[in-house]
Short mmCIF file of C-alpha atoms in Angstrom, two decimals:
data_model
loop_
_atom_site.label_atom_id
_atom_site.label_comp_id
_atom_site.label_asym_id
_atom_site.label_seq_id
_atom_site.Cartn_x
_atom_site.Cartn_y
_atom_site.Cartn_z
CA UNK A 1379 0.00 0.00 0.00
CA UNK A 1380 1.43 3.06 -1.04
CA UNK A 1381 1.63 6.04 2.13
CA UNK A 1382 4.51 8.15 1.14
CA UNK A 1383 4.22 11.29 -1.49
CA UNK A 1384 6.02 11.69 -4.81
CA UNK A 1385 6.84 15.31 -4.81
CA UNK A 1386 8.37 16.43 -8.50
CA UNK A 1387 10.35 19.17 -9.19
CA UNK A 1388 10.25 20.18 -13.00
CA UNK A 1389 11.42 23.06 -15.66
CA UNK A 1390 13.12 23.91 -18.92
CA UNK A 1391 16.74 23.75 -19.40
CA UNK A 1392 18.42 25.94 -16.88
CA UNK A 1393 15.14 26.97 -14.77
CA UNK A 1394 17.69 26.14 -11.72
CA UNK A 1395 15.45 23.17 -9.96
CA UNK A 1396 18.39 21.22 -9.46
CA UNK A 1397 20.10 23.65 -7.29
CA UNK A 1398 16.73 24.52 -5.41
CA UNK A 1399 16.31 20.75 -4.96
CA UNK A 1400 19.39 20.28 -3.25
CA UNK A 1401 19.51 23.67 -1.63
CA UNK A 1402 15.93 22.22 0.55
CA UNK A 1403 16.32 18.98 0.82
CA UNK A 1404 17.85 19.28 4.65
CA UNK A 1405 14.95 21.43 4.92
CA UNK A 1406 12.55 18.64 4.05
CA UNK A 1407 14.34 16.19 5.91
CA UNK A 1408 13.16 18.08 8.96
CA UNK A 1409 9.74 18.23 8.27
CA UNK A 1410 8.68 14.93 6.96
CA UNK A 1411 8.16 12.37 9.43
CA UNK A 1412 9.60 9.54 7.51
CA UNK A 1413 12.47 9.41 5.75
CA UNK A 1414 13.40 11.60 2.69
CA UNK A 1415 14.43 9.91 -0.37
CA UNK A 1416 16.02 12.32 -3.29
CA UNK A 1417 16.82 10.86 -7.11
CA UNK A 1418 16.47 11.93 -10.74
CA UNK A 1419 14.94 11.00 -14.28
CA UNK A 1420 16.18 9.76 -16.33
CA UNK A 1421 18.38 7.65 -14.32
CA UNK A 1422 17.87 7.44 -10.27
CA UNK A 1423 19.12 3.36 -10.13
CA UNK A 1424 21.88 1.66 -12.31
CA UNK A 1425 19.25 0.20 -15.25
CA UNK A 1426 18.24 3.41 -15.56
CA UNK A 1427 21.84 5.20 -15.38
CA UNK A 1428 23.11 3.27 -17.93
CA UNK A 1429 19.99 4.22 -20.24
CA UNK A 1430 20.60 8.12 -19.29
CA UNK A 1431 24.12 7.87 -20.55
CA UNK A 1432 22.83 6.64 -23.92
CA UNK A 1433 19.95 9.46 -23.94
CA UNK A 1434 21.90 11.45 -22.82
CA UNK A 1435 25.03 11.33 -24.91
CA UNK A 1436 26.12 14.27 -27.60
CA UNK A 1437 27.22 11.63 -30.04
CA UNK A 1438 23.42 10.12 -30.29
CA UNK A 1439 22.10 13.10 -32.68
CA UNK A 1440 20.76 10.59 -35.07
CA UNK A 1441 18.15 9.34 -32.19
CA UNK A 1442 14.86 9.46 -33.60
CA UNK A 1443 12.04 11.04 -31.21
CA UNK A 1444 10.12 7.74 -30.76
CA UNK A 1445 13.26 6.31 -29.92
CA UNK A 1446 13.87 8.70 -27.40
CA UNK A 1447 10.83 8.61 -25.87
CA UNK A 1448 10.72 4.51 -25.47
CA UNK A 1449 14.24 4.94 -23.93
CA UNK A 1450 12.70 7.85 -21.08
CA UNK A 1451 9.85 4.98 -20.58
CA UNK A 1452 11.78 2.10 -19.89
CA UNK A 1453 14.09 4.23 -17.75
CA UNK A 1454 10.93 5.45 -15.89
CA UNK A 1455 9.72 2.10 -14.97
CA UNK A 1456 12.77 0.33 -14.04
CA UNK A 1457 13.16 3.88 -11.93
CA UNK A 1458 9.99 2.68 -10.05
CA UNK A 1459 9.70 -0.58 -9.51
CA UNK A 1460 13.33 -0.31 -8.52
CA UNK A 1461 13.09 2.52 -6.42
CA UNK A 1462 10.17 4.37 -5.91
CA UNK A 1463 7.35 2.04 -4.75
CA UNK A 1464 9.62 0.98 -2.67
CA UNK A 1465 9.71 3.74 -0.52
CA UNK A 1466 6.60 4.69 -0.88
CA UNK A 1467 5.55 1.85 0.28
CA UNK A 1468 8.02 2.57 3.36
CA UNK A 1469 5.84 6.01 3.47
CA UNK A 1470 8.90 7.98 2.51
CA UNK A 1471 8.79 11.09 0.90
CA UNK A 1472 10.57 11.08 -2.74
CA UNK A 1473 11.84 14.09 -4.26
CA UNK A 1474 12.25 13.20 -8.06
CA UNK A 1475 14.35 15.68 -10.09
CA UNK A 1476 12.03 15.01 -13.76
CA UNK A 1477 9.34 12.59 -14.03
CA UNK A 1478 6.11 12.27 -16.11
CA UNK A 1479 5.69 15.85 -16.89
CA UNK A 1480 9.26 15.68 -18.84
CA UNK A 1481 7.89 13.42 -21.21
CA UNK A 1482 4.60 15.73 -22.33
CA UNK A 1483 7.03 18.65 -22.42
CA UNK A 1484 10.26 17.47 -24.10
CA UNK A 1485 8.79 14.39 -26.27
CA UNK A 1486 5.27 15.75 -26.36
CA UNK A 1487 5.37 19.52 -27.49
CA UNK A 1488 9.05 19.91 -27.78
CA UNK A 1489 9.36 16.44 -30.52
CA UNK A 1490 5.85 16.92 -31.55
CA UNK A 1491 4.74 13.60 -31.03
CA UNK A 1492 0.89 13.53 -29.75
CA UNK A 1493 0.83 13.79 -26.19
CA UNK A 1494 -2.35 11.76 -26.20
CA UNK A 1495 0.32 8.81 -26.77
CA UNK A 1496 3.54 10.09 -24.39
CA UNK A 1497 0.15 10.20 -21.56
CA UNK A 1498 -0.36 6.47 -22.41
CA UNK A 1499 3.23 5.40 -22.31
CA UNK A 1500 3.37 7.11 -19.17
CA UNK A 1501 0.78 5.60 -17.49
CA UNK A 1502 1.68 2.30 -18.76
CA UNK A 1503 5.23 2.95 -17.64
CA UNK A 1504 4.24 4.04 -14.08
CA UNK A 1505 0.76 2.11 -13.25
CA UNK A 1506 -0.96 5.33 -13.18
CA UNK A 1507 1.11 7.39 -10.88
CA UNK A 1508 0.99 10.95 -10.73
CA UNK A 1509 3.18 13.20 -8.38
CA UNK A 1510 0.93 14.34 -5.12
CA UNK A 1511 2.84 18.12 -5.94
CA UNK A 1512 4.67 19.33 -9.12
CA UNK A 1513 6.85 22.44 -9.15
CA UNK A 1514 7.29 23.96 -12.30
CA UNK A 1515 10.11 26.31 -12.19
CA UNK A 1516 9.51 28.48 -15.15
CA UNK A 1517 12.06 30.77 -17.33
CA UNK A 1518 12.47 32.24 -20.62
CA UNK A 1519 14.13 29.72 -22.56
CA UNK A 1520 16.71 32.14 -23.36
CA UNK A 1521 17.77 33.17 -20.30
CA UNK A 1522 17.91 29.43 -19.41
CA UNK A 1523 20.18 28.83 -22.17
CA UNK A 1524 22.76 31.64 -21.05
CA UNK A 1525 22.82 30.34 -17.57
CA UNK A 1526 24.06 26.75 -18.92
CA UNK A 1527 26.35 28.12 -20.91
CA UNK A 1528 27.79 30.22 -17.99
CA UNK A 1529 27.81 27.01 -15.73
CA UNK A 1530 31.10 24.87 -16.07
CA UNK A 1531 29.96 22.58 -13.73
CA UNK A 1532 26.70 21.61 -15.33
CA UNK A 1533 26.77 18.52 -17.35
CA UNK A 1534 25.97 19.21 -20.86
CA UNK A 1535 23.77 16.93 -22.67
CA UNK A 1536 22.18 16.03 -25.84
CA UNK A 1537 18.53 17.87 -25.19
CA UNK A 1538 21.07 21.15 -24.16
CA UNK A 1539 22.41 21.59 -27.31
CA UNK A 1540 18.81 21.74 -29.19
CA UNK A 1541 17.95 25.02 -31.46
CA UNK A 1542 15.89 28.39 -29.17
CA UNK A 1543 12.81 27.05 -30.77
CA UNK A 1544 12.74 23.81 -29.12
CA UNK A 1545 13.22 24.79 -25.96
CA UNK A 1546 10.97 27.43 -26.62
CA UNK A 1547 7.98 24.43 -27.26
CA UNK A 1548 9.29 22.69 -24.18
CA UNK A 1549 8.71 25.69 -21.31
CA UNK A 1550 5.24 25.78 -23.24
CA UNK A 1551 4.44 22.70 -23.04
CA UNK A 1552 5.05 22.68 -19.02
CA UNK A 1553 2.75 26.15 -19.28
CA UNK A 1554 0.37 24.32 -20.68
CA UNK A 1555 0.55 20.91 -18.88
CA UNK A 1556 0.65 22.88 -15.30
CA UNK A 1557 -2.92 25.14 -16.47
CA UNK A 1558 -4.69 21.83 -17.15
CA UNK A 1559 -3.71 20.30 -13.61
CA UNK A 1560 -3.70 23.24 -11.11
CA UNK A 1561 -4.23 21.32 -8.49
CA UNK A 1562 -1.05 19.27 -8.65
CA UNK A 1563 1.14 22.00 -9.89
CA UNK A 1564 2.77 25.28 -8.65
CA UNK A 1565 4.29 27.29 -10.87
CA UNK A 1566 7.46 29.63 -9.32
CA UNK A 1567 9.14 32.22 -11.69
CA UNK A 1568 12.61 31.15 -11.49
CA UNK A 1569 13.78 34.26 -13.34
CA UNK A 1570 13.99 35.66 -9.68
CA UNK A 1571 17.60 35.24 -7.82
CA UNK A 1572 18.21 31.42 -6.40
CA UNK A 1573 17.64 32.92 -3.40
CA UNK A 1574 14.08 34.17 -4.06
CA UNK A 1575 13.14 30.98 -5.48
CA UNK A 1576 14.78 29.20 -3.04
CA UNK A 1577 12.44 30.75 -0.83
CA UNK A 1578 9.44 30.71 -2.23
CA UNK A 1579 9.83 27.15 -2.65
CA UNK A 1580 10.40 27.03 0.52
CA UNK A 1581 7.01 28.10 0.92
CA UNK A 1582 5.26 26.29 -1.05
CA UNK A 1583 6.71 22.68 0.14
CA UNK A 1584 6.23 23.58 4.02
CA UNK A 1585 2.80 24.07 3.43
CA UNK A 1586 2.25 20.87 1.80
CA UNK A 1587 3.60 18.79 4.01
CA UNK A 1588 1.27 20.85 6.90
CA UNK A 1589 -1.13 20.23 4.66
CA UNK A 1590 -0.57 16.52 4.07
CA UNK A 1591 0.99 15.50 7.64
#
């Protein structure tokens, strides 16, 4: 029986969630009850490392979108069996850094491949399950751009290295995906200083878990 809460933690390239992840996760640790469990997408167990690396990789320009997308699937599901439901099961709280929502935005809008069909391979992928709270950190793609490209320390991928206009389709697509479901999303304007978002995040997350304790 599943207790604990999937909370997600989503954006374009260079919205800064990473850092805001990390930045509140001692924070969260204090608040939850049980324990708090922190991984990523694609990736998050060594299945689904190894199929990040090949997603992932510069060299792999010739992947074709369906291709892509299958890969982020099987990724996902090893992800959860593996990982996941296992501590939810626990009644952990797990901090995912990407999950569904990647797939509708980067796939969906930003390939162009009918998210009607990236919705299905999701759910088949994950059973059904949906994050109890998404944060969207939102930013224009360019200015999300010019902050990787200042960044040494980021790892540079594949998706990175696509044309303005793609990443353009991608932070709409996440517009878009968090004004169907506004109940499961919050949307933070991470155009502000880390700071600010860090603390509005903040915000946001400690309510929740008042919310949901």
């Amino acid at each position: 029986m599943r207790t604990g809460k999937i909370i997600s933690f989503e954006g374009p390239d260079g919205a800064g969630k990473t850092s805001v992840l990390e930045s509140l996760l001692p924070v969260l640790q204090n608040k939850y009850d049980g324990q708090v469990i922190m991984t990523r997408e694609p990736g998050g167990v060594a299945i689904a490392e190894k199929i990040r690396d090949i997603i992932l990789d510069v060299n792999h320009t010739s992947m074709d979108s369906k291709t892509e997308l299958l890969l982020y699937a099987a990724a996902r599901r090893q992800h959860l069996v593996e990982k996941i439901l296992p501590e939810l099961t626990k009644g952990n709280l797990v901090l995912i850094d990407r999950f569904i929502d990647s797939s509708v935005a980067y796939q969906g809008y930003g390939r162009g491949i009918a998210t009607i069909d990236v919705d299905w391979l999701n759910d088949y992928a994950t059973d059904g399950i949906k994050p109890d709270l998404t944060l969207l950190f939102d930013v224009p793609s360019e200015t999300g751009l010019a902050r990787i490209q200042k960044n040494n320390n980021r790892e540079v991928n594949r998706l990175d290295l696509e044309k303005l206009d793609m990443h353009q389709r991608v932070r709409q697509g996440y517009l878009t995906i968090a004004n169907q479901e506004p109940d499961r999303f919050k949307v933070i304007d991470a155009s502000q200083s880390l700071e600010d978002v860090i603390e509005e995040t903040r915000t946001i997350l400690e309510a929740f878990l008042e919310l949901s304790s």
